[in-house]
Short mmCIF file of C-alpha atoms and ligand atoms in Angstrom, two decimals:
data_model
loop_
_atom_site.label_atom_id
_atom_site.label_comp_id
_atom_site.label_asym_id
_atom_site.label_seq_id
_atom_site.Cartn_x
_atom_site.Cartn_y
_atom_site.Cartn_z
CA MET A 1 127.77 42.75 29.50
CA ASN A 2 127.61 43.67 25.69
CA ILE A 3 123.87 45.99 24.45
CA LEU A 4 122.67 46.34 21.02
CA LEU A 5 120.74 48.86 20.23
CA ILE A 6 118.50 48.21 17.43
CA GLY A 7 115.60 50.23 15.21
CA PHE A 8 114.51 52.42 12.77
CA MET A 9 116.75 54.54 10.74
CA GLY A 10 116.83 58.08 12.51
CA CYS A 11 115.59 56.44 15.77
CA GLY A 12 118.63 58.35 17.15
CA LYS A 13 120.60 54.84 17.86
CA THR A 14 123.84 55.70 17.52
CA THR A 15 123.60 59.28 20.17
CA LEU A 16 122.04 57.25 22.33
CA GLY A 17 124.44 53.97 22.63
CA LYS A 18 127.63 56.41 22.66
CA LYS A 19 125.35 59.00 25.10
CA LEU A 20 125.11 55.03 27.79
CA ALA A 21 127.85 53.92 26.87
CA MET A 22 129.98 56.40 28.68
CA LYS A 23 127.01 56.40 31.82
CA MET A 24 127.75 53.00 31.47
CA ASP A 25 131.71 52.60 31.48
CA LEU A 26 131.22 51.47 28.10
CA ASN A 27 133.21 51.00 25.02
CA PHE A 28 130.57 52.19 22.05
CA ILE A 29 130.80 50.30 18.04
CA ASP A 30 128.55 51.99 15.49
CA LEU A 31 128.51 49.43 13.57
CA ASP A 32 128.69 51.44 9.75
CA GLU A 33 132.08 53.72 11.02
CA MET A 34 133.00 50.06 11.00
CA ILE A 35 132.00 49.07 8.14
CA ALA A 36 132.67 52.85 6.36
CA GLU A 37 136.32 52.94 8.01
CA VAL A 38 137.16 48.76 7.03
CA GLU A 39 135.44 49.29 3.48
CA GLN A 40 137.29 53.55 3.41
CA MET A 41 133.31 54.28 1.37
CA SER A 42 131.47 55.69 2.90
CA ILE A 43 127.58 53.89 3.07
CA PRO A 44 125.60 55.62 0.35
CA GLU A 45 128.73 54.92 -1.80
CA LEU A 46 128.45 51.16 -0.48
CA PHE A 47 125.77 50.71 -2.20
CA LYS A 48 126.09 52.31 -5.19
CA CYS A 49 129.86 50.64 -5.39
CA LYS A 50 128.72 47.40 -4.04
CA GLY A 51 125.01 47.03 -3.44
CA GLU A 52 123.05 46.66 -0.55
CA LYS A 53 123.29 42.41 -0.81
CA TYR A 54 127.40 43.25 0.04
CA PHE A 55 126.77 45.29 2.50
CA ARG A 56 123.84 43.12 3.86
CA ALA A 57 126.73 40.43 3.94
CA LEU A 58 129.33 42.80 5.71
CA GLU A 59 126.66 43.28 8.20
CA THR A 60 126.63 39.43 8.91
CA GLU A 61 129.51 38.99 8.89
CA TRP A 62 130.86 41.26 11.42
CA LEU A 63 128.02 39.99 14.07
CA SER A 64 129.25 36.60 13.47
CA ARG A 65 132.48 37.07 14.58
CA PHE A 66 132.51 39.99 16.85
CA ASP A 67 133.39 38.09 20.53
CA GLY A 68 133.83 41.28 21.84
CA GLU A 69 133.09 42.11 25.77
CA GLY A 70 132.21 45.53 27.34
CA TYR A 71 130.09 46.94 24.19
CA VAL A 72 127.25 49.12 23.49
CA ILE A 73 127.69 48.75 19.13
CA SER A 74 124.45 51.44 17.85
CA LEU A 75 123.38 48.64 14.62
CA GLY A 76 122.21 49.70 11.03
CA GLY A 77 118.40 50.24 10.87
CA GLY A 78 117.86 47.45 8.00
CA SER A 79 120.92 44.45 10.27
CA PRO A 80 118.84 42.62 12.33
CA CYS A 81 116.00 41.77 9.04
CA PHE A 82 118.48 40.12 6.84
CA ASN A 83 120.14 36.55 7.03
CA GLU A 84 118.95 35.37 10.78
CA ASN A 85 121.36 38.08 12.60
CA MET A 86 118.49 38.94 15.10
CA LYS A 87 119.58 35.51 16.37
CA LEU A 88 123.76 37.10 15.98
CA ILE A 89 122.60 39.66 17.54
CA ASN A 90 120.71 37.87 20.57
CA SER A 91 123.17 36.22 21.65
CA ILE A 92 125.82 38.60 21.14
CA GLY A 93 124.26 40.67 23.99
CA THR A 94 121.15 42.45 25.80
CA SER A 95 119.19 43.62 22.89
CA VAL A 96 117.54 46.88 23.02
CA TYR A 97 115.04 47.83 20.41
CA LEU A 98 114.49 51.58 20.80
CA GLN A 99 111.11 51.62 19.36
CA MET A 100 110.03 55.56 17.82
CA ASN A 101 105.80 56.13 15.93
CA SER A 102 106.70 56.28 12.04
CA ASP A 103 105.90 60.33 12.31
CA LEU A 104 108.35 61.42 14.47
CA LEU A 105 110.99 59.13 12.24
CA ARG A 106 109.58 61.02 9.28
CA ASP A 107 110.80 64.42 10.74
CA ARG A 108 113.49 64.06 12.45
CA LEU A 109 114.55 61.61 9.31
CA LEU A 110 113.21 64.96 7.79
CA ASP A 111 115.23 67.12 9.13
CA SER A 112 119.20 64.80 9.05
CA LYS A 113 121.28 65.47 6.82
CA GLN A 114 123.06 62.36 7.23
CA LYS A 115 122.72 60.25 3.30
CA ARG A 116 120.74 57.25 3.44
CA PRO A 117 120.30 55.53 0.30
CA LEU A 118 117.32 53.43 1.63
CA ILE A 119 115.34 56.57 1.12
CA GLU A 120 117.59 59.62 -0.10
CA ALA A 121 114.89 58.90 -2.79
CA PHE A 122 111.94 60.17 -0.95
CA LYS A 123 113.18 62.85 1.43
CA ASN A 124 112.29 66.21 -0.86
CA ASP A 125 108.53 64.41 -0.55
CA LYS A 126 106.51 64.70 3.32
CA THR A 127 104.64 61.95 2.20
CA LYS A 128 106.11 59.97 -0.25
CA LEU A 129 109.00 59.77 2.56
CA ALA A 130 105.79 58.79 5.39
CA LEU A 131 104.33 55.81 3.12
CA GLU A 132 108.39 54.31 2.58
CA ILE A 133 108.96 55.07 6.09
CA ASP A 134 105.52 52.80 6.78
CA LYS A 135 106.03 50.13 4.46
CA LEU A 136 109.56 49.94 5.60
CA LEU A 137 108.32 49.38 9.32
CA LYS A 138 105.89 47.35 8.76
CA GLY A 139 108.56 44.37 7.15
CA ARG A 140 110.34 45.39 9.65
CA GLU A 141 108.41 45.70 12.69
CA GLY A 142 108.72 42.02 13.22
CA PHE A 143 112.45 41.54 13.61
CA TYR A 144 112.82 44.22 16.05
CA ASN A 145 110.38 42.89 18.20
CA LYS A 146 112.41 40.15 18.75
CA ALA A 147 115.37 41.86 21.14
CA ASN A 148 114.93 40.93 25.23
CA ILE A 149 114.46 44.29 25.79
CA ILE A 150 111.35 47.64 24.04
CA PHE A 151 112.32 50.79 25.38
CA GLU A 152 110.20 53.85 23.86
CA ALA A 153 112.46 56.33 22.21
CA SER A 154 111.13 59.36 22.18
CA ASN A 155 111.85 62.81 23.84
CA MET A 156 115.14 60.82 25.76
CA SER A 157 116.18 63.43 28.36
CA ASP A 158 118.51 62.30 31.56
CA THR A 159 116.06 60.42 33.37
CA LYS A 160 114.87 58.02 30.49
CA LEU A 161 118.53 57.57 30.21
CA ASP A 162 118.84 55.98 33.52
CA CYS A 163 115.56 53.74 33.21
CA LEU A 164 117.19 51.69 30.35
CA VAL A 165 120.12 52.17 32.43
CA LYS A 166 118.23 50.14 34.79
CA LEU A 167 116.92 47.83 32.13
CA VAL A 168 119.96 46.64 30.92
CA MET A 169 121.39 46.14 34.40
C1 LIG X 1 119.44 51.15 7.15
C2 LIG X 1 120.05 51.62 8.53
C3 LIG X 1 121.42 53.12 7.64
C4 LIG X 1 122.47 52.44 7.50
C5 LIG X 1 122.08 51.65 5.99
C6 LIG X 1 121.15 51.10 5.85
C7 LIG X 1 118.80 50.22 6.72
O1 LIG X 1 122.17 53.17 9.05
O2 LIG X 1 122.59 51.63 7.62
O3 LIG X 1 121.46 53.43 4.94
O4 LIG X 1 118.61 49.97 6.14
O5 LIG X 1 117.26 50.82 7.58
P1 LIG X 1 121.15 53.75 10.47
O6 LIG X 1 119.59 53.10 10.70
O7 LIG X 1 121.46 53.94 12.00
O8 LIG X 1 120.52 55.30 9.81
#
């Protein structure tokens, strides 16, 4: 069994992925961390030095080569939206879209210390950040909605995590 978590930046894919893996006794992989490790570069550095297209090709290459069993995999927010990756994602295992409204995403991203190249320029202006999130989310929801399970991910609690475990089993 493999479970792949998808959703917009800041929706909690990594945090929830680790908890889910622990609860279900599965291994955990964060695709961004994997790529950063292999490339010996942080994701912002990778975007800056090699460009987004290079990063997207790495995501697709990794997904097309993955043949593991027994993993929870947290993907980057853009992974499902390029190179027909949703087909690859759904062939690897059960995909879960962690859905969250744009106001909450904005607040969580403003609070986050993690550097994200696509939104870094907007982080000092709440209104511009909100507009950018809306724009990106509109373009991405069609891909996210191809997930096997759509799970509303705000206010995560132990009970809600248990619900998710039941849904993916
Ligand atoms: C991206 C999301 C990031 C990371 C990269 C691009 C995106 O991952 O892959 O900065 O296009 O939404 P998180 O969703 O974990 O922030």
